Amino acid sequence: MKRQLRALAAAGLLVASSLVAVALGGSASADTLICEQYGSTTIQGRYVVQNNRWGTTAQQCINVTSNGFEITTQNGSSPTNGAPTAYPSVFFGCHYTNCSPGTNLPIQVSQISSATSSISYRYVSGATYNASYDIWLDPSPKRDGVNQMEIMIWLNRQGPIQPIGSVVGTTNLAGRTWEVWRGSNGSNNVISYVASSAISSLNFSVLDFINDTRNRGAITNSWYLTSIQAGFEPWQGGVGLAVTSFSANVNGGGQPPTNPTTPPPGGGASCAVKYTANSWNNGFTADVQITNTGSSAINGWTLTYGLPGGQQVTNAWNATVSQSGSTVTARNVGHNGSVAPGGTASFGYQGTLSGSYSSPTSFSLNGATCSRS
């Protein structure tokens, strides 16, 4: 990918070491300007700062300091009913194969004894944005691509923007009351915690938000924390927005399964799947029933399987269903995330058909292979 390094006229010349740091993704020992779309550098030998301009072709630049970054150029603009222009941010962990130096992430949720973080922001007026702290989780120790669960903490919301999904209630975490939203963006599930008023700094337990998400049936203790990130999602404007400090610490030593060969409660599952289909010339419907054949409750489930060629999912009910190539991923919705031993959860969908019909032959629930029933 072509690198684009442009200094602002008012900033004068960048020192050569700063240019090298940006080009190689090195460490920022002095202020470093990043204008490349996905350019990044490291700070404190521990965190990665990234420009991450993914929602616009217009230029965005950030000035990276030893403690954070500031948006210095923001030429992009997006409709407020759509996605933002970018997510300039600082992170600990792994993001699209870019892992922060010496990180112990991904780490299984059951192994975490504590996860703490602090963040300080500087805000500006006249822009449309949110100050967002992201926590990413996945059923596997994933270091690349999109994770299945995104927790967003909205510390400041300016303008007519809103989280993905809809309001499902409120909760008290980190000494504050948060409005809770839940939905899916088509690639991953999202639970958002929205502050009632702007928060300029926060020192809190990341694990508290992870546990609240788990208690809502969205993940299980067998899932992995892959990264924690803090930055801004600008829709319009945003020059001057800054993360002035960031820190994160994730410690192991949690409670592992007593028998490492046995899946943890609610994690890799003992399961059976019944798949009942009805097809016609150019379409089909399918009813899928999952049975928990294990001795522990399943708290949040993700079922994956391959559809035979010529089949494409068009709409679904009682699950969030997505398809990438031939792979189908079905995730529970709020009312059917918990499945007691011997219990069942069901969902269905409709699809288009080209050619002769056949049913899937193998299913995996939370990473464990299911039997057919």
mmCIF file of C-alpha atoms in Angstrom:
data_model
loop_
_atom_site.group_PDB
_atom_site.id
_atom_site.type_symbol
_atom_site.label_atom_id
_atom_site.label_comp_id
_atom_site.label_asym_id
_atom_site.label_seq_id
_atom_site.Cartn_x
_atom_site.Cartn_y
_atom_site.Cartn_z
ATOM 1 C CA MET A 1 0.000 0.000 0.000
ATOM 2 C CA LYS A 2 1.359 3.392 -0.990
ATOM 3 C CA ARG A 3 2.576 5.452 1.948
ATOM 4 C CA GLN A 4 1.508 9.086 2.029
ATOM 5 C CA LEU A 5 3.491 11.324 4.383
ATOM 6 C CA ARG A 6 2.457 14.955 4.239
ATOM 7 C CA ALA A 7 3.492 17.564 6.815
ATOM 8 C CA LEU A 8 1.200 20.449 7.535
ATOM 9 C CA ALA A 9 2.579 23.745 6.274
ATOM 10 C CA ALA A 10 2.408 25.257 9.731
ATOM 11 C CA ALA A 11 4.287 22.354 11.249
ATOM 12 C CA GLY A 12 7.498 22.917 9.307
ATOM 13 C CA LEU A 13 9.808 20.035 8.461
ATOM 14 C CA LEU A 14 9.525 16.634 10.117
ATOM 15 C CA VAL A 15 12.776 15.217 11.399
ATOM 16 C CA ALA A 16 14.069 12.201 9.506
ATOM 17 C CA SER A 17 13.644 9.891 12.479
ATOM 18 C CA SER A 18 9.932 10.631 12.564
ATOM 19 C CA LEU A 19 9.588 9.793 8.871
ATOM 20 C CA VAL A 20 11.377 6.503 9.417
ATOM 21 C CA ALA A 21 9.162 5.678 12.382
ATOM 22 C CA VAL A 22 6.006 6.124 10.293
ATOM 23 C CA ALA A 23 7.285 4.265 7.255
ATOM 24 C CA LEU A 24 8.451 1.245 9.232
ATOM 25 C CA GLY A 25 5.799 1.245 11.937
ATOM 26 C CA GLY A 26 8.518 1.986 14.470
ATOM 27 C CA SER A 27 8.504 3.697 17.837
ATOM 28 C CA ALA A 28 7.657 7.363 18.264
ATOM 29 C CA SER A 29 10.400 8.931 20.349
ATOM 30 C CA ALA A 30 9.398 12.438 19.237
ATOM 31 C CA ASP A 31 6.173 13.763 17.772
ATOM 32 C CA THR A 32 5.389 11.764 14.637
ATOM 33 C CA LEU A 33 2.925 12.754 11.922
ATOM 34 C CA ILE A 34 0.972 9.919 10.292
ATOM 35 C CA CYS A 35 -1.120 10.599 7.197
ATOM 36 C CA GLU A 36 -1.032 7.135 5.636
ATOM 37 C CA GLN A 37 -4.461 5.476 5.614
ATOM 38 C CA TYR A 38 -3.524 2.627 7.960
ATOM 39 C CA GLY A 39 -0.200 3.982 9.170
ATOM 40 C CA SER A 40 0.880 3.176 12.727
ATOM 41 C CA THR A 41 3.716 3.564 15.217
ATOM 42 C CA THR A 42 4.417 2.469 18.783
ATOM 43 C CA ILE A 43 4.681 4.502 21.954
ATOM 44 C CA GLN A 44 6.218 3.660 25.311
ATOM 45 C CA GLY A 45 7.400 0.377 23.785
ATOM 46 C CA ARG A 46 3.991 -0.999 24.713
ATOM 47 C CA TYR A 47 1.118 0.485 22.687
ATOM 48 C CA VAL A 48 0.302 0.984 19.001
ATOM 49 C CA VAL A 49 -1.158 4.237 17.664
ATOM 50 C CA GLN A 50 -2.942 3.907 14.311
ATOM 51 C CA ASN A 51 -4.476 6.382 11.854
ATOM 52 C CA ASN A 52 -7.058 3.786 10.715
ATOM 53 C CA ARG A 53 -8.877 5.903 8.101
ATOM 54 C CA TRP A 54 -11.252 3.287 6.734
ATOM 55 C CA GLY A 55 -14.488 5.146 5.932
ATOM 56 C CA THR A 56 -13.321 7.873 3.515
ATOM 57 C CA THR A 57 -10.784 8.527 0.778
ATOM 58 C CA ALA A 58 -10.135 12.043 2.098
ATOM 59 C CA GLN A 59 -6.932 12.740 3.986
ATOM 60 C CA GLN A 60 -6.666 12.384 7.740
ATOM 61 C CA CYS A 61 -3.474 13.035 9.719
ATOM 62 C CA ILE A 62 -2.668 12.424 13.366
ATOM 63 C CA ASN A 63 0.249 13.737 15.390
ATOM 64 C CA VAL A 64 1.547 11.012 17.717
ATOM 65 C CA THR A 65 3.111 12.010 21.033
ATOM 66 C CA SER A 66 4.769 9.864 23.685
ATOM 67 C CA ASN A 67 1.442 9.581 25.531
ATOM 68 C CA GLY A 68 -1.209 9.564 22.793
ATOM 69 C CA PHE A 69 -2.169 11.442 19.642
ATOM 70 C CA GLU A 70 -4.096 14.394 18.203
ATOM 71 C CA ILE A 71 -6.090 14.669 14.967
ATOM 72 C CA THR A 72 -4.408 17.457 12.965
ATOM 73 C CA THR A 73 -6.121 17.035 9.580
ATOM 74 C CA GLN A 74 -9.621 15.690 8.983
ATOM 75 C CA ASN A 75 -10.918 16.313 5.469
ATOM 76 C CA GLY A 76 -13.440 13.490 5.392
ATOM 77 C CA SER A 77 -17.160 13.729 6.064
ATOM 78 C CA SER A 78 -19.804 11.008 6.362
ATOM 79 C CA PRO A 79 -23.617 11.101 6.697
ATOM 80 C CA THR A 80 -24.636 10.810 10.336
ATOM 81 C CA ASN A 81 -26.961 7.888 9.567
ATOM 82 C CA GLY A 82 -24.027 5.808 8.318
ATOM 83 C CA ALA A 83 -20.554 4.736 9.381
ATOM 84 C CA PRO A 84 -17.860 7.179 10.583
ATOM 85 C CA THR A 85 -14.859 8.176 8.493
ATOM 86 C CA ALA A 86 -12.208 6.551 10.649
ATOM 87 C CA TYR A 87 -11.142 5.261 14.052
ATOM 88 C CA PRO A 88 -7.792 6.860 14.921
ATOM 89 C CA SER A 89 -6.838 5.107 18.123
ATOM 90 C CA VAL A 90 -4.238 3.690 20.481
ATOM 91 C CA PHE A 91 -4.408 0.019 21.362
ATOM 92 C CA PHE A 92 -3.003 -2.823 23.426
ATOM 93 C CA GLY A 93 -3.241 -6.316 21.937
ATOM 94 C CA CYS A 94 -3.645 -7.403 18.308
ATOM 95 C CA HIS A 95 -5.457 -5.628 15.476
ATOM 96 C CA TYR A 96 -5.419 -7.092 11.949
ATOM 97 C CA THR A 97 -2.075 -8.907 12.579
ATOM 98 C CA ASN A 98 -0.537 -5.755 14.116
ATOM 99 C CA CYS A 99 0.235 -6.679 17.733
ATOM 100 C CA SER A 100 1.535 -4.256 20.351
ATOM 101 C CA PRO A 101 5.055 -5.027 21.664
ATOM 102 C CA GLY A 102 5.169 -7.747 24.316
ATOM 103 C CA THR A 103 1.383 -8.066 24.604
ATOM 104 C CA ASN A 104 -0.092 -11.074 26.404
ATOM 105 C CA LEU A 105 -3.238 -10.877 24.266
ATOM 106 C CA PRO A 106 -5.159 -12.788 23.052
ATOM 107 C CA ILE A 107 -5.984 -14.268 26.449
ATOM 108 C CA GLN A 108 -8.951 -16.419 27.392
ATOM 109 C CA VAL A 109 -11.515 -14.621 29.520
ATOM 110 C CA SER A 110 -11.431 -17.426 32.100
ATOM 111 C CA GLN A 111 -7.703 -16.792 32.540
ATOM 112 C CA ILE A 112 -7.997 -13.065 33.305
ATOM 113 C CA SER A 113 -7.585 -12.144 36.971
ATOM 114 C CA SER A 114 -7.728 -8.389 36.327
ATOM 115 C CA ALA A 115 -7.898 -6.012 33.372
ATOM 116 C CA THR A 116 -7.609 -2.295 34.096
ATOM 117 C CA SER A 117 -7.199 0.795 31.976
ATOM 118 C CA SER A 118 -7.128 4.572 32.138
ATOM 119 C CA ILE A 119 -7.867 7.055 29.381
ATOM 120 C CA SER A 120 -7.878 10.842 29.087
ATOM 121 C CA TYR A 121 -9.394 12.802 26.190
ATOM 122 C CA ARG A 122 -9.347 16.371 24.935
ATOM 123 C CA TYR A 123 -12.515 17.428 23.157
ATOM 124 C CA VAL A 124 -13.405 20.155 20.662
ATOM 125 C CA SER A 125 -16.662 21.844 19.703
ATOM 126 C CA GLY A 126 -18.347 22.050 16.322
ATOM 127 C CA ALA A 127 -17.644 18.456 15.274
ATOM 128 C CA THR A 128 -19.708 15.273 15.052
ATOM 129 C CA TYR A 129 -17.956 12.314 16.689
ATOM 130 C CA ASN A 130 -17.866 9.880 19.543
ATOM 131 C CA ALA A 131 -15.035 9.206 21.951
ATOM 132 C CA SER A 132 -15.006 5.449 21.886
ATOM 133 C CA TYR A 133 -13.215 2.806 23.928
ATOM 134 C CA ASP A 134 -13.376 -0.574 22.161
ATOM 135 C CA ILE A 135 -12.966 -4.044 23.666
ATOM 136 C CA TRP A 136 -12.709 -6.877 21.120
ATOM 137 C CA LEU A 137 -13.383 -10.556 21.789
ATOM 138 C CA ASP A 138 -13.586 -13.729 19.716
ATOM 139 C CA PRO A 139 -14.230 -17.462 20.316
ATOM 140 C CA SER A 140 -10.688 -18.125 19.034
ATOM 141 C CA PRO A 141 -7.331 -16.467 19.871
ATOM 142 C CA LYS A 142 -7.632 -14.387 16.713
ATOM 143 C CA ARG A 143 -4.888 -11.983 15.691
ATOM 144 C CA ASP A 144 -6.256 -10.968 12.283
ATOM 145 C CA GLY A 145 -9.523 -9.915 10.687
ATOM 146 C CA VAL A 146 -12.811 -9.052 12.341
ATOM 147 C CA ASN A 147 -13.609 -10.427 15.804
ATOM 148 C CA GLN A 148 -17.122 -11.624 16.582
ATOM 149 C CA MET A 149 -17.810 -9.352 19.577
ATOM 150 C CA GLU A 150 -17.201 -5.624 19.938
ATOM 151 C CA ILE A 151 -17.829 -3.826 23.223
ATOM 152 C CA MET A 152 -17.990 -0.058 22.721
ATOM 153 C CA ILE A 153 -17.835 2.406 25.600
ATOM 154 C CA TRP A 154 -19.075 5.812 24.409
ATOM 155 C CA LEU A 155 -17.498 8.391 26.725
ATOM 156 C CA ASN A 156 -18.701 11.348 24.649
ATOM 157 C CA ARG A 157 -21.268 11.639 21.854
ATOM 158 C CA GLN A 158 -21.579 14.829 19.820
ATOM 159 C CA GLY A 159 -24.116 15.323 17.037
ATOM 160 C CA PRO A 160 -27.047 13.220 15.748
ATOM 161 C CA ILE A 161 -25.269 9.858 15.879
ATOM 162 C CA GLN A 162 -26.169 6.712 17.761
ATOM 163 C CA PRO A 163 -24.777 3.246 18.462
ATOM 164 C CA ILE A 164 -25.600 0.176 16.388
ATOM 165 C CA GLY A 165 -28.856 -1.572 17.287
ATOM 166 C CA SER A 166 -31.321 -0.416 19.902
ATOM 167 C CA VAL A 167 -31.515 0.329 23.622
ATOM 168 C CA VAL A 168 -31.914 -2.771 25.809
ATOM 169 C CA GLY A 169 -31.620 -1.167 29.251
ATOM 170 C CA THR A 170 -29.185 0.506 31.616
ATOM 171 C CA THR A 171 -26.422 -0.718 33.918
ATOM 172 C CA ASN A 172 -24.082 0.629 36.586
ATOM 173 C CA LEU A 173 -20.378 0.140 35.884
ATOM 174 C CA ALA A 174 -17.228 2.104 36.771
ATOM 175 C CA GLY A 175 -19.266 4.160 39.247
ATOM 176 C CA ARG A 176 -21.623 5.460 36.537
ATOM 177 C CA THR A 177 -24.920 4.645 34.874
ATOM 178 C CA TRP A 178 -24.714 3.641 31.207
ATOM 179 C CA GLU A 179 -27.391 3.264 28.563
ATOM 180 C CA VAL A 180 -26.913 -0.144 26.937
ATOM 181 C CA TRP A 181 -27.427 -0.699 23.198
ATOM 182 C CA ARG A 182 -27.244 -4.034 21.399
ATOM 183 C CA GLY A 183 -27.135 -4.951 17.710
ATOM 184 C CA SER A 184 -25.029 -6.183 14.793
ATOM 185 C CA ASN A 185 -23.294 -4.344 11.974
ATOM 186 C CA GLY A 186 -23.422 -7.387 9.706
ATOM 187 C CA SER A 187 -19.834 -8.416 10.450
ATOM 188 C CA ASN A 188 -19.855 -8.633 14.241
ATOM 189 C CA ASN A 189 -22.130 -8.209 17.238
ATOM 190 C CA VAL A 190 -21.921 -4.959 19.180
ATOM 191 C CA ILE A 191 -22.868 -4.016 22.743
ATOM 192 C CA SER A 192 -22.450 -0.295 23.452
ATOM 193 C CA TYR A 193 -22.347 1.463 26.830
ATOM 194 C CA VAL A 194 -23.266 5.126 26.381
ATOM 195 C CA ALA A 195 -22.483 7.780 29.004
ATOM 196 C CA SER A 196 -25.237 10.303 29.746
ATOM 197 C CA SER A 197 -22.734 13.193 29.602
ATOM 198 C CA ALA A 198 -19.175 13.673 28.380
ATOM 199 C CA ILE A 199 -16.419 11.943 30.360
ATOM 200 C CA SER A 200 -12.956 13.425 29.813
ATOM 201 C CA SER A 201 -11.044 10.793 31.794
ATOM 202 C CA LEU A 202 -11.787 7.374 33.215
ATOM 203 C CA ASN A 203 -9.826 4.871 35.304
ATOM 204 C CA PHE A 204 -11.761 1.600 35.324
ATOM 205 C CA SER A 205 -11.913 -2.182 35.193
ATOM 206 C CA VAL A 206 -12.169 -3.468 31.636
ATOM 207 C CA LEU A 207 -13.095 -6.843 33.113
ATOM 208 C CA ASP A 208 -16.306 -5.378 34.592
ATOM 209 C CA PHE A 209 -17.569 -4.540 31.089
ATOM 210 C CA ILE A 210 -16.499 -7.950 29.774
ATOM 211 C CA ASN A 211 -18.349 -9.670 32.605
ATOM 212 C CA ASP A 212 -21.491 -7.622 31.984
ATOM 213 C CA THR A 213 -21.381 -8.598 28.300
ATOM 214 C CA ARG A 214 -20.923 -12.251 29.267
ATOM 215 C CA ASN A 215 -23.874 -12.062 31.672
ATOM 216 C CA ARG A 216 -26.010 -10.860 28.747
ATOM 217 C CA GLY A 217 -25.233 -14.111 26.918
ATOM 218 C CA ALA A 218 -23.135 -12.446 24.221
ATOM 219 C CA ILE A 219 -19.855 -14.259 25.030
ATOM 220 C CA THR A 220 -18.631 -17.029 27.313
ATOM 221 C CA ASN A 221 -15.606 -17.471 29.552
ATOM 222 C CA SER A 222 -13.980 -19.571 26.828
ATOM 223 C CA TRP A 223 -13.815 -16.565 24.474
ATOM 224 C CA TYR A 224 -10.601 -14.557 24.055
ATOM 225 C CA LEU A 225 -9.875 -10.906 24.710
ATOM 226 C CA THR A 226 -7.851 -9.833 21.651
ATOM 227 C CA SER A 227 -7.424 -6.060 21.996
ATOM 228 C CA ILE A 228 -8.509 -2.939 23.843
ATOM 229 C CA GLN A 229 -8.477 0.369 21.990
ATOM 230 C CA ALA A 230 -9.289 4.027 22.650
ATOM 231 C CA GLY A 231 -9.821 6.820 20.172
ATOM 232 C CA PHE A 232 -12.406 8.719 18.160
ATOM 233 C CA GLU A 233 -14.963 7.968 15.474
ATOM 234 C CA PRO A 234 -15.395 11.246 13.548
ATOM 235 C CA TRP A 235 -18.279 11.772 11.153
ATOM 236 C CA GLN A 236 -17.731 15.476 10.453
ATOM 237 C CA GLY A 237 -14.762 17.608 11.544
ATOM 238 C CA GLY A 238 -12.639 16.612 14.514
ATOM 239 C CA VAL A 239 -9.363 18.520 14.176
ATOM 240 C CA GLY A 240 -7.978 18.994 17.693
ATOM 241 C CA LEU A 241 -9.521 15.883 19.210
ATOM 242 C CA ALA A 242 -6.841 14.130 21.246
ATOM 243 C CA VAL A 243 -6.084 11.150 23.447
ATOM 244 C CA THR A 244 -3.737 12.727 25.971
ATOM 245 C CA SER A 245 -2.954 9.562 27.925
ATOM 246 C CA PHE A 246 -3.686 5.828 27.745
ATOM 247 C CA SER A 247 -2.701 2.785 29.746
ATOM 248 C CA ALA A 248 -3.877 -0.808 29.909
ATOM 249 C CA ASN A 249 -2.902 -3.854 31.942
ATOM 250 C CA VAL A 250 -4.300 -7.365 31.579
ATOM 251 C CA ASN A 251 -3.184 -9.936 34.134
ATOM 252 C CA GLY A 252 -3.565 -13.697 33.934
ATOM 253 C CA GLY A 253 -3.985 -16.104 36.811
ATOM 254 C CA GLY A 254 -7.749 -16.492 36.554
ATOM 255 C CA GLN A 255 -9.564 -19.757 37.148
ATOM 256 C CA PRO A 256 -8.833 -22.231 34.330
ATOM 257 C CA PRO A 257 -10.988 -25.331 33.785
ATOM 258 C CA THR A 258 -10.142 -28.011 36.340
ATOM 259 C CA ASN A 259 -9.535 -30.493 33.505
ATOM 260 C CA PRO A 260 -7.898 -28.838 30.486
ATOM 261 C CA THR A 261 -9.220 -31.586 28.203
ATOM 262 C CA THR A 262 -12.790 -30.773 29.200
ATOM 263 C CA PRO A 263 -14.393 -27.655 27.679
ATOM 264 C CA PRO A 264 -15.158 -24.960 30.282
ATOM 265 C CA PRO A 265 -18.776 -24.281 31.266
ATOM 266 C CA GLY A 266 -20.566 -22.405 28.525
ATOM 267 C CA GLY A 267 -17.551 -22.587 26.236
ATOM 268 C CA GLY A 268 -16.738 -25.308 23.740
ATOM 269 C CA ALA A 269 -19.990 -27.196 23.895
ATOM 270 C CA SER A 270 -21.327 -30.730 23.842
ATOM 271 C CA CYS A 271 -24.115 -30.361 21.341
ATOM 272 C CA ALA A 272 -26.364 -31.901 18.744
ATOM 273 C CA VAL A 273 -27.930 -30.148 15.762
ATOM 274 C CA LYS A 274 -31.169 -31.001 13.975
ATOM 275 C CA TYR A 275 -31.406 -29.396 10.525
ATOM 276 C CA THR A 276 -34.790 -29.508 8.785
ATOM 277 C CA ALA A 277 -35.102 -28.001 5.308
ATOM 278 C CA ASN A 278 -37.809 -27.413 2.727
ATOM 279 C CA SER A 279 -36.690 -26.562 -0.824
ATOM 280 C CA TRP A 280 -38.290 -25.592 -4.117
ATOM 281 C CA ASN A 281 -37.039 -24.596 -7.583
ATOM 282 C CA ASN A 282 -35.016 -21.524 -6.625
ATOM 283 C CA GLY A 283 -35.258 -21.268 -2.857
ATOM 284 C CA PHE A 284 -35.362 -23.030 0.491
ATOM 285 C CA THR A 285 -36.079 -22.578 4.181
ATOM 286 C CA ALA A 286 -34.259 -24.241 7.059
ATOM 287 C CA ASP A 287 -35.129 -24.768 10.719
ATOM 288 C CA VAL A 288 -32.139 -25.393 12.979
ATOM 289 C CA GLN A 289 -32.415 -26.807 16.498
ATOM 290 C CA ILE A 290 -29.417 -26.880 18.831
ATOM 291 C CA THR A 291 -29.494 -29.252 21.811
ATOM 292 C CA ASN A 292 -27.123 -28.886 24.749
ATOM 293 C CA THR A 293 -25.983 -32.464 25.393
ATOM 294 C CA GLY A 294 -23.428 -31.413 28.004
ATOM 295 C CA SER A 295 -23.674 -31.092 31.788
ATOM 296 C CA SER A 296 -23.134 -27.304 31.950
ATOM 297 C CA ALA A 297 -25.254 -24.440 30.684
ATOM 298 C CA ILE A 298 -24.278 -22.716 27.434
ATOM 299 C CA ASN A 299 -24.253 -18.958 27.973
ATOM 300 C CA GLY A 300 -24.063 -17.432 24.520
ATOM 301 C CA TRP A 301 -23.617 -19.491 21.364
ATOM 302 C CA THR A 302 -22.208 -19.182 17.866
ATOM 303 C CA LEU A 303 -22.976 -21.950 15.372
ATOM 304 C CA THR A 304 -20.860 -22.235 12.218
ATOM 305 C CA TYR A 305 -21.227 -24.559 9.237
ATOM 306 C CA GLY A 306 -20.798 -24.693 5.479
ATOM 307 C CA LEU A 307 -23.680 -24.378 3.033
ATOM 308 C CA PRO A 308 -23.423 -26.480 -0.131
ATOM 309 C CA GLY A 309 -22.796 -24.569 -3.351
ATOM 310 C CA GLY A 310 -25.633 -22.584 -4.861
ATOM 311 C CA GLN A 311 -27.217 -21.634 -1.511
ATOM 312 C CA GLN A 312 -27.360 -18.079 -0.184
ATOM 313 C CA VAL A 313 -29.054 -16.909 3.039
ATOM 314 C CA THR A 314 -31.433 -13.962 2.516
ATOM 315 C CA ASN A 315 -33.168 -13.465 5.884
ATOM 316 C CA ALA A 316 -33.324 -15.133 9.296
ATOM 317 C CA TRP A 317 -35.278 -15.230 12.541
ATOM 318 C CA ASN A 318 -34.347 -15.983 16.168
ATOM 319 C CA ALA A 319 -30.619 -15.602 15.367
ATOM 320 C CA THR A 320 -28.203 -13.175 13.750
ATOM 321 C CA VAL A 321 -27.106 -15.053 10.630
ATOM 322 C CA SER A 322 -24.322 -13.973 8.273
ATOM 323 C CA GLN A 323 -22.666 -15.713 5.338
ATOM 324 C CA SER A 324 -19.144 -15.339 3.964
ATOM 325 C CA GLY A 325 -18.598 -17.515 0.901
ATOM 326 C CA SER A 326 -20.025 -20.870 1.860
ATOM 327 C CA THR A 327 -19.540 -20.365 5.615
ATOM 328 C CA VAL A 328 -22.612 -19.496 7.677
ATOM 329 C CA THR A 329 -22.285 -17.986 11.163
ATOM 330 C CA ALA A 330 -25.385 -17.902 13.377
ATOM 331 C CA ARG A 331 -25.280 -16.111 16.729
ATOM 332 C CA ASN A 332 -27.897 -16.110 19.447
ATOM 333 C CA VAL A 333 -30.189 -13.183 20.052
ATOM 334 C CA GLY A 334 -31.077 -11.890 23.505
ATOM 335 C CA HIS A 335 -33.831 -14.337 24.402
ATOM 336 C CA ASN A 336 -32.151 -17.621 23.421
ATOM 337 C CA GLY A 337 -28.512 -17.174 24.437
ATOM 338 C CA SER A 338 -28.679 -19.428 27.498
ATOM 339 C CA VAL A 339 -29.266 -23.155 26.943
ATOM 340 C CA ALA A 340 -29.530 -25.392 29.998
ATOM 341 C CA PRO A 341 -28.234 -28.988 29.932
ATOM 342 C CA GLY A 342 -30.735 -30.957 27.866
ATOM 343 C CA GLY A 343 -32.311 -27.735 26.611
ATOM 344 C CA THR A 344 -32.642 -26.469 23.069
ATOM 345 C CA ALA A 345 -32.368 -23.243 21.099
ATOM 346 C CA SER A 346 -33.852 -22.845 17.623
ATOM 347 C CA PHE A 347 -33.641 -20.453 14.715
ATOM 348 C CA GLY A 348 -34.502 -20.431 11.045
ATOM 349 C CA TYR A 349 -33.773 -18.702 7.783
ATOM 350 C CA GLN A 350 -34.722 -18.448 4.136
ATOM 351 C CA GLY A 351 -32.353 -18.591 1.193
ATOM 352 C CA THR A 352 -32.031 -18.697 -2.561
ATOM 353 C CA LEU A 353 -31.083 -21.881 -4.398
ATOM 354 C CA SER A 354 -29.266 -22.523 -7.666
ATOM 355 C CA GLY A 355 -29.089 -26.161 -8.720
ATOM 356 C CA SER A 356 -30.074 -29.197 -6.672
ATOM 357 C CA TYR A 357 -30.588 -28.935 -2.909
ATOM 358 C CA SER A 358 -28.540 -30.647 -0.194
ATOM 359 C CA SER A 359 -28.186 -29.982 3.543
ATOM 360 C CA PRO A 360 -25.026 -29.089 5.510
ATOM 361 C CA THR A 361 -23.225 -32.086 6.953
ATOM 362 C CA SER A 362 -21.187 -30.715 9.872
ATOM 363 C CA PHE A 363 -21.745 -28.065 12.548
ATOM 364 C CA SER A 364 -19.542 -26.397 15.159
ATOM 365 C CA LEU A 365 -20.890 -24.670 18.297
ATOM 366 C CA ASN A 366 -18.540 -22.269 20.116
ATOM 367 C CA GLY A 367 -15.640 -24.035 18.421
ATOM 368 C CA ALA A 368 -16.698 -27.615 19.272
ATOM 369 C CA THR A 369 -18.039 -30.103 16.742
ATOM 370 C CA CYS A 370 -21.694 -31.115 17.199
ATOM 371 C CA SER A 371 -23.326 -34.416 16.415
ATOM 372 C CA ARG A 372 -26.348 -34.628 14.066
ATOM 373 C CA SER A 373 -29.745 -35.456 15.526
#
